[in-house]
Short mmCIF file of C-alpha atoms in Angstrom, two decimals:
data_model
loop_
_atom_site.label_atom_id
_atom_site.label_comp_id
_atom_site.label_asym_id
_atom_site.label_seq_id
_atom_site.Cartn_x
_atom_site.Cartn_y
_atom_site.Cartn_z
CA MET A 1 51.00 -34.94 11.03
CA LYS A 2 49.92 -38.31 10.29
CA ASN A 3 45.91 -36.03 9.75
CA VAL A 4 48.25 -33.64 7.41
CA THR A 5 49.70 -36.27 4.78
CA THR A 6 46.23 -38.01 4.99
CA LEU A 7 44.70 -34.78 3.90
CA ILE A 8 47.23 -34.16 1.18
CA LEU A 9 46.36 -37.94 -0.16
CA ALA A 10 42.87 -37.35 0.17
CA LEU A 11 42.75 -33.96 -2.14
CA PHE A 12 45.27 -34.73 -4.97
CA SER A 13 42.58 -37.91 -4.76
CA VAL A 14 40.16 -35.39 -5.42
CA LEU A 15 41.25 -33.13 -7.75
CA THR A 16 41.33 -35.78 -10.52
CA PHE A 17 37.47 -36.85 -9.69
CA GLY A 18 35.16 -36.38 -12.85
CA GLN A 19 37.93 -35.20 -15.59
CA SER A 20 37.32 -35.94 -18.88
CA GLU A 21 36.91 -39.80 -19.98
CA GLU A 22 38.92 -39.10 -23.76
CA ARG A 23 41.61 -37.53 -21.34
CA ASN A 24 41.41 -40.03 -18.30
CA GLU A 25 44.71 -42.06 -18.80
CA ILE A 26 47.30 -40.85 -21.54
CA LEU A 27 50.29 -42.63 -22.40
CA ILE A 28 53.35 -41.39 -23.81
CA ASP A 29 55.47 -43.89 -26.07
CA LYS A 30 56.83 -42.67 -28.62
CA VAL A 31 60.44 -40.09 -27.86
CA GLN A 32 58.45 -36.37 -27.98
CA PRO A 33 60.84 -33.94 -29.67
CA ASP A 34 59.96 -31.18 -27.65
CA ASP A 35 57.73 -29.26 -24.19
CA ILE A 36 54.99 -31.60 -23.64
CA TYR A 37 51.72 -30.08 -21.12
CA LEU A 38 49.81 -32.84 -20.45
CA ALA A 39 46.63 -33.37 -17.83
CA GLY A 40 45.02 -36.36 -17.03
CA GLU A 41 44.03 -38.63 -14.88
CA LYS A 42 46.50 -40.97 -15.15
CA ILE A 43 49.80 -39.91 -17.36
CA GLU A 44 52.59 -42.76 -18.06
CA VAL A 45 55.40 -41.26 -19.46
CA ASN A 46 57.27 -44.87 -21.52
CA ALA A 47 59.53 -42.43 -24.29
CA ALA A 48 62.29 -39.61 -23.42
CA VAL A 49 61.13 -35.90 -23.66
CA LYS A 50 63.92 -33.86 -26.07
CA GLY A 51 62.35 -30.80 -23.89
CA ASP A 52 60.29 -29.40 -20.41
CA LEU A 53 57.32 -31.90 -19.42
CA VAL A 54 54.09 -30.20 -17.87
CA ILE A 55 52.33 -32.89 -15.84
CA ALA A 56 49.16 -32.75 -13.73
CA GLY A 57 46.07 -35.78 -13.03
CA GLY A 58 45.59 -38.13 -9.99
CA ASN A 59 48.23 -40.39 -10.92
CA LEU A 60 52.01 -39.60 -12.86
CA ILE A 61 54.40 -42.20 -13.99
CA ILE A 62 57.50 -41.28 -15.44
CA LYS A 63 59.58 -44.65 -16.76
CA ASP A 64 61.46 -42.51 -19.74
CA SER A 65 64.03 -39.35 -19.57
CA ILE A 66 63.44 -35.78 -19.93
CA HIS A 67 66.19 -33.50 -21.20
CA GLY A 68 64.64 -30.74 -20.03
CA ASP A 69 62.87 -29.43 -16.75
CA LEU A 70 60.25 -31.65 -14.93
CA THR A 71 57.40 -29.92 -13.14
CA GLY A 72 54.48 -31.94 -12.20
CA ALA A 73 51.08 -32.06 -9.65
CA GLY A 74 49.20 -35.25 -8.52
CA GLY A 75 47.20 -37.20 -6.27
CA GLU A 76 50.14 -40.22 -6.67
CA VAL A 77 53.59 -39.01 -8.25
CA SER A 78 56.53 -41.69 -9.26
CA ILE A 79 59.64 -40.69 -11.54
CA GLU A 80 61.58 -43.75 -13.19
CA GLY A 81 63.47 -42.08 -15.52
CA HIS A 82 66.77 -39.94 -15.30
CA ILE A 83 65.32 -35.62 -15.80
CA VAL A 84 68.04 -34.07 -16.89
CA ASP A 85 67.23 -30.76 -15.62
CA ASP A 86 65.33 -29.75 -12.21
CA VAL A 87 62.12 -31.05 -10.86
CA ARG A 88 58.96 -29.73 -8.78
CA ILE A 89 56.39 -31.73 -7.86
CA ALA A 90 53.70 -31.80 -5.82
CA GLY A 91 51.42 -34.55 -4.92
CA GLY A 92 49.32 -36.69 -2.12
CA LYS A 93 52.75 -39.67 -2.11
CA ILE A 94 55.43 -38.78 -4.25
CA THR A 95 58.75 -41.96 -4.93
CA ILE A 96 61.51 -40.49 -6.60
CA ASP A 97 63.63 -43.62 -7.69
CA SER A 98 66.04 -41.87 -10.39
CA GLU A 99 69.18 -39.49 -11.52
CA ILE A 100 68.04 -35.69 -10.68
CA GLY A 101 70.42 -34.25 -12.78
CA ASP A 102 69.76 -30.36 -10.86
CA ASP A 103 66.90 -29.49 -8.25
CA LEU A 104 64.37 -31.61 -6.90
CA VAL A 105 62.46 -29.74 -4.40
CA VAL A 106 59.06 -31.19 -3.81
CA PHE A 107 56.25 -30.79 -0.99
CA GLY A 108 54.06 -33.75 -0.46
CA GLY A 109 52.10 -35.94 2.08
CA GLU A 110 54.57 -38.89 1.87
CA VAL A 111 57.83 -38.28 -0.15
CA VAL A 112 60.32 -41.43 -0.80
CA ILE A 113 63.35 -41.34 -1.52
CA THR A 114 64.52 -44.36 -2.40
CA GLU A 115 68.31 -46.01 -1.87
CA ASN A 116 68.79 -45.77 -5.99
CA ALA A 117 68.00 -41.94 -6.07
CA ARG A 118 70.75 -39.75 -6.44
CA ILE A 119 70.26 -35.81 -6.74
CA ASN A 120 72.63 -33.82 -8.16
CA GLY A 121 71.38 -31.09 -6.64
CA LYS A 122 70.04 -29.55 -3.81
CA LEU A 123 67.21 -31.39 -2.28
CA VAL A 124 64.42 -28.85 -0.94
CA CYS A 125 61.44 -30.78 0.72
CA PHE A 126 58.15 -29.90 2.49
CA ALA A 127 56.26 -33.02 3.45
CA GLY A 128 53.91 -34.53 6.23
CA ASP A 129 56.26 -38.38 6.52
CA VAL A 130 59.79 -38.00 4.05
CA THR A 131 61.65 -40.45 3.25
CA VAL A 132 65.91 -39.53 1.88
CA ASN A 133 67.19 -43.39 1.55
CA GLY A 134 69.05 -42.14 -1.88
CA GLU A 135 72.21 -39.62 -2.28
CA VAL A 136 72.05 -35.86 -2.06
CA ILE A 137 74.86 -34.07 -4.18
CA GLU A 138 74.56 -30.38 -2.83
CA LYS A 139 72.18 -28.90 0.16
CA LEU A 140 69.75 -31.01 1.60
CA ASP A 141 66.64 -28.49 3.18
CA VAL A 142 64.52 -31.01 5.11
CA ARG A 143 60.55 -30.09 6.69
CA ALA A 144 58.08 -32.84 7.69
CA GLY A 145 56.24 -34.22 10.50
CA ASP A 146 58.41 -37.63 10.45
CA VAL A 147 61.76 -37.33 9.12
CA THR A 148 63.86 -40.70 8.24
CA ILE A 149 67.13 -40.59 6.38
CA ASN A 150 69.74 -43.73 5.85
CA GLY A 151 71.59 -41.47 2.98
CA THR A 152 74.51 -40.42 1.93
CA ILE A 153 74.39 -36.39 1.96
CA ARG A 154 77.32 -34.42 0.04
CA GLY A 155 76.23 -30.80 1.55
CA PRO A 156 75.37 -28.51 3.96
CA SER A 157 72.12 -29.71 5.55
CA LYS A 158 68.79 -28.61 7.16
CA VAL A 159 66.70 -30.80 8.66
CA VAL A 160 63.21 -29.49 10.71
CA GLY A 161 60.64 -32.42 12.09
CA GLU A 162 58.74 -33.88 14.82
CA ASP A 163 60.71 -36.96 14.45
CA ILE A 164 64.16 -37.55 12.90
CA THR A 165 65.23 -40.63 12.76
CA LEU A 166 68.80 -41.85 11.17
CA GLY A 167 69.37 -45.71 9.40
CA SER A 168 72.46 -47.02 9.93
CA ASN A 169 73.89 -46.01 6.73
CA ALA A 170 72.83 -42.53 6.82
CA LYS A 171 76.05 -40.01 6.70
CA PHE A 172 76.69 -37.06 6.02
CA TYR A 173 80.00 -34.98 4.77
CA LYS A 174 78.82 -31.14 5.94
CA GLU A 175 77.73 -29.25 8.72
CA VAL A 176 74.55 -30.77 9.72
CA GLU A 177 71.91 -28.12 11.39
CA TYR A 178 68.49 -29.55 13.27
CA TRP A 179 65.78 -28.90 15.22
CA HIS A 180 64.27 -32.17 16.96
CA SER A 181 60.92 -31.84 18.59
CA ASP A 182 62.60 -33.78 22.00
CA GLY A 183 65.65 -31.92 21.96
CA GLU A 184 68.87 -33.39 20.63
CA ILE A 185 69.70 -36.68 19.36
CA SER A 186 72.17 -39.06 18.64
CA PHE A 187 73.87 -39.34 15.22
CA ASN A 188 76.20 -41.35 16.20
CA ASP A 189 78.61 -42.63 12.97
CA ALA A 190 76.38 -40.30 10.75
CA LEU A 191 78.60 -37.57 11.38
CA VAL A 192 81.89 -37.86 8.91
CA ASN A 193 84.72 -35.57 10.12
CA THR A 194 82.16 -32.88 10.58
CA GLN A 195 79.38 -31.74 13.92
CA ALA A 196 75.80 -31.61 14.14
CA GLN A 197 74.66 -28.64 15.87
CA PHE A 198 70.80 -28.73 17.17
CA ASN A 199 69.19 -25.03 17.46
CA GLU A 200 65.85 -24.18 19.04
CA ASN A 201 65.74 -21.59 16.38
CA LEU A 202 65.27 -23.75 13.68
CA LYS A 203 61.61 -24.68 15.96
CA GLU A 204 59.59 -21.66 14.26
CA ASP A 205 60.09 -23.46 11.06
CA ALA A 206 58.50 -26.33 12.32
CA THR A 207 55.10 -24.69 12.41
CA GLN A 208 55.64 -21.26 10.77
CA LEU A 209 56.62 -20.94 7.24
CA SER A 210 57.05 -17.22 6.38
CA LEU A 211 55.55 -14.70 4.17
CA THR A 212 58.76 -14.92 1.62
CA THR A 213 58.41 -18.25 2.09
CA PHE A 214 55.00 -19.97 1.07
CA GLY A 215 52.87 -17.28 3.11
CA THR A 216 51.07 -19.89 5.12
CA LYS A 217 52.03 -20.38 8.48
CA SER A 218 52.35 -24.02 8.90
CA ILE A 219 52.35 -27.34 6.85
CA SER A 220 48.45 -27.76 6.98
CA SER A 221 47.83 -23.80 5.97
CA TRP A 222 50.39 -24.89 3.36
CA VAL A 223 46.78 -28.20 2.13
CA LYS A 224 44.97 -24.96 3.16
CA TYR A 225 46.59 -23.03 0.90
CA ILE A 226 46.46 -25.05 -2.14
CA LEU A 227 42.72 -26.31 -1.22
CA SER A 228 41.24 -23.07 -1.65
CA ALA A 229 43.72 -22.01 -4.70
CA PHE A 230 41.83 -25.28 -6.60
CA LEU A 231 38.58 -23.70 -4.83
CA ALA A 232 39.43 -20.85 -6.49
CA ILE A 233 40.78 -21.42 -9.30
CA LEU A 234 37.48 -24.18 -10.00
CA VAL A 235 35.11 -20.65 -9.72
CA PHE A 236 37.40 -18.52 -11.79
CA HIS A 237 37.94 -21.38 -14.74
CA ALA A 238 33.49 -22.22 -14.16
CA LEU A 239 32.11 -18.78 -14.80
CA PHE A 240 35.12 -16.80 -16.94
CA LYS A 241 36.23 -19.90 -19.07
CA HIS A 242 35.06 -18.51 -22.69
CA ALA A 243 37.15 -15.14 -21.36
CA PHE A 244 39.99 -16.52 -20.92
CA SER A 245 40.11 -18.92 -23.72
CA LYS A 246 39.11 -15.62 -25.81
CA ALA A 247 42.26 -13.69 -24.12
CA VAL A 248 44.92 -16.09 -25.83
CA GLU A 249 43.95 -15.91 -28.89
CA GLY A 250 47.03 -13.52 -31.11
CA ILE A 251 48.70 -13.39 -27.07
CA GLU A 252 52.21 -14.43 -28.01
CA HIS A 253 52.11 -11.36 -30.61
CA ASN A 254 51.12 -8.36 -27.66
CA TRP A 255 53.78 -10.10 -24.74
CA LEU A 256 54.95 -6.48 -24.14
CA LYS A 257 51.39 -4.94 -25.10
CA SER A 258 49.58 -6.66 -22.97
CA PHE A 259 52.72 -6.24 -20.06
CA GLY A 260 52.76 -2.80 -20.86
CA PHE A 261 48.27 -2.46 -19.76
CA GLY A 262 48.83 -4.42 -17.32
CA LEU A 263 51.47 -1.98 -16.00
CA VAL A 264 49.77 1.20 -16.44
CA TYR A 265 46.62 -0.80 -13.91
CA LEU A 266 49.20 -1.67 -11.50
CA ILE A 267 49.55 1.73 -11.24
CA GLY A 268 48.21 3.64 -12.58
CA ILE A 269 45.35 2.75 -10.68
CA PRO A 270 46.52 3.30 -7.04
CA LEU A 271 46.79 7.41 -8.02
CA LEU A 272 43.45 7.04 -9.39
CA ILE A 273 42.50 5.81 -6.19
CA ILE A 274 45.04 8.19 -4.02
CA VAL A 275 42.88 10.80 -5.96
CA ALA A 276 39.85 10.12 -5.63
CA LEU A 277 40.27 9.61 -1.94
CA LEU A 278 41.90 13.09 -1.92
CA MET A 279 38.80 14.60 -3.01
CA ILE A 280 35.57 14.56 -0.76
CA ILE A 281 33.23 13.11 -3.68
CA GLY A 282 34.91 10.66 -4.94
CA ILE A 283 35.79 8.36 -1.61
CA PRO A 284 33.13 5.93 -1.75
CA LEU A 285 34.06 5.82 -5.86
CA GLY A 286 37.93 5.48 -4.52
CA LEU A 287 37.16 3.31 -1.58
CA PHE A 288 34.79 0.92 -4.89
CA ALA A 289 38.03 1.01 -6.42
CA THR A 290 40.67 0.13 -3.04
CA ALA A 291 38.93 -3.34 -2.62
CA ILE A 292 38.51 -5.01 -6.23
CA PHE A 293 42.29 -3.55 -6.88
CA ILE A 294 43.17 -5.60 -3.81
CA PHE A 295 40.85 -8.63 -4.88
CA SER A 296 42.81 -8.53 -8.30
CA LEU A 297 46.20 -8.99 -6.45
CA PHE A 298 45.07 -11.78 -4.24
CA PHE A 299 43.45 -13.69 -6.88
CA GLY A 300 46.17 -12.92 -9.20
CA HIS A 301 48.06 -15.69 -8.95
CA PHE A 302 45.11 -18.15 -9.85
CA ILE A 303 43.46 -15.95 -12.72
CA ALA A 304 47.52 -15.49 -14.44
CA ALA A 305 47.16 -19.66 -13.71
CA ILE A 306 44.32 -20.68 -15.46
CA LEU A 307 45.36 -18.35 -18.33
CA LEU A 308 48.58 -19.78 -18.54
CA ALA A 309 46.93 -23.52 -18.75
CA TYR A 310 44.62 -22.11 -22.27
CA TYR A 311 47.61 -20.93 -23.45
CA PHE A 312 48.98 -24.08 -23.73
CA LYS A 313 45.85 -24.93 -24.77
CA TYR A 314 45.63 -22.35 -28.05
CA LYS A 315 49.03 -23.68 -28.32
CA LYS A 316 49.26 -27.53 -28.71
CA ASP A 317 45.95 -26.84 -29.64
CA ASN A 318 44.81 -29.54 -27.78
CA ASN A 319 41.41 -30.70 -26.83
CA TRP A 320 41.39 -30.67 -22.91
CA GLY A 321 38.48 -30.08 -21.38
CA PHE A 322 37.24 -27.88 -18.60
CA TRP A 323 38.70 -30.51 -15.82
CA SER A 324 42.06 -31.15 -17.53
CA ILE A 325 42.07 -26.94 -17.54
CA THR A 326 41.52 -26.98 -14.20
CA LEU A 327 43.90 -29.14 -12.68
CA LEU A 328 46.88 -28.30 -15.04
CA ALA A 329 46.07 -24.51 -13.55
CA LEU A 330 46.26 -25.90 -10.08
CA GLY A 331 49.53 -26.99 -11.54
CA PHE A 332 51.03 -23.85 -12.82
CA ALA A 333 49.16 -21.14 -9.85
CA LEU A 334 51.62 -23.86 -7.56
CA LEU A 335 54.88 -23.13 -9.42
CA MET A 336 54.38 -19.95 -9.34
CA ARG A 337 54.18 -19.91 -6.19
CA LEU A 338 57.53 -21.34 -5.83
CA LEU A 339 58.86 -19.02 -7.89
CA THR A 340 57.84 -15.22 -5.58
CA THR A 341 59.12 -17.01 -3.01
CA ILE A 342 62.72 -15.66 -4.26
CA PRO A 343 63.77 -13.03 -2.80
CA TYR A 344 63.56 -9.99 -4.61
CA VAL A 345 63.56 -12.27 -8.16
CA GLY A 346 60.14 -13.17 -6.55
CA ILE A 347 58.60 -9.43 -6.67
CA VAL A 348 59.50 -9.03 -10.20
CA VAL A 349 57.90 -12.28 -11.24
CA SER A 350 54.44 -10.76 -9.86
CA VAL A 351 55.13 -7.98 -10.86
CA VAL A 352 55.50 -9.82 -14.84
CA ILE A 353 53.09 -11.96 -14.42
CA LEU A 354 49.81 -9.89 -13.42
CA SER A 355 50.82 -7.28 -15.30
CA ILE A 356 50.50 -9.68 -18.46
CA THR A 357 47.45 -11.10 -17.65
CA TYR A 358 45.54 -8.59 -16.56
CA GLY A 359 46.65 -6.68 -19.91
CA ALA A 360 45.56 -9.30 -21.94
CA LEU A 361 42.63 -9.03 -20.64
CA THR A 362 42.11 -5.86 -21.14
CA LEU A 363 42.93 -5.69 -24.48
CA LYS A 364 40.16 -8.41 -25.10
CA VAL A 365 37.80 -6.15 -23.37
CA ILE A 366 39.32 -3.18 -26.27
CA GLN A 367 38.77 -5.25 -28.66
CA SER A 368 35.43 -6.14 -27.82
CA LYS A 369 33.52 -2.75 -27.68
CA LYS A 370 35.23 -1.62 -30.62
CA GLN A 371 33.73 -4.81 -32.38
CA LEU A 372 30.62 -3.61 -30.87
CA VAL A 373 31.00 -0.11 -31.59
CA TYR A 374 31.40 -1.13 -35.73
CA ASN A 375 29.04 -3.58 -35.30
#
């Protein structure tokens, strides 16, 4: 598990290398009245953000309050300011040293919830090493290599770890379900009018994360997924950056139209493939179309993430460079992966995302063809 932690730390450090100099360090020292979206090697927030904050970079430091959601991906992340709503963070080393108004979902190599931290919603954590010294009001759901708990857990808990350590200040007020590589452990005085149950079935969670969660088979595979996502985004961005840049122009006025065209693509292409395969003369074309369609579905979220990053660049009129957009797209890709893990809702989210993405790209191709004809 130490190797997994090192891999994650190294990965998120590599992601920040080579960013444009003008965006290397970003300092927010004035109150932001609305949502902001940032990407840079180092981002420090020393003033309140009245809306949501979406950030990606090497070193992320949040010292003031965020009045909406916080979503970020970085090498090293430190949250010291009050977050009013949800937090979704992925990174190498993550430290939470503040109050979180609602749920905290965190993925990282090393995660530390300090004694000053208070999570008013759920804490969901997947990590190499995780330490919980603070207070969790609702459910605790932790899957990690090394788990250390020395704080207060008010709601029910599910803890899966190769090594679980309970500190002298650990208190559980609701039932605990756990799996430990060495079998049952003693909770001593940590249980307050409740009980802990060892569940052998949770062993699967230590070695396998199902398709309904992350689509990967282990924590190390989750690391590989992040690396694969980065590489895929990097390639698509490098090859088609001009296409993405053009596709977002005017997209905010054509959401429904883009969704409609994309839905026709998602539904119509499979029907055409079936028809082609039923015709002997159309079998080669059908097989080719099938490969292209599967490819578009497999990489759809990565393509959507790049398009979304360019949309925010276009919307905010920011002079972001290649690496800034790539990192922001990676953050969006991870966020979309989280959203699509929600049962049933995840399917709807995927359909909407892919429809708008391929619809917007299709519309831009059609417009380009028309311009060539008229010229």
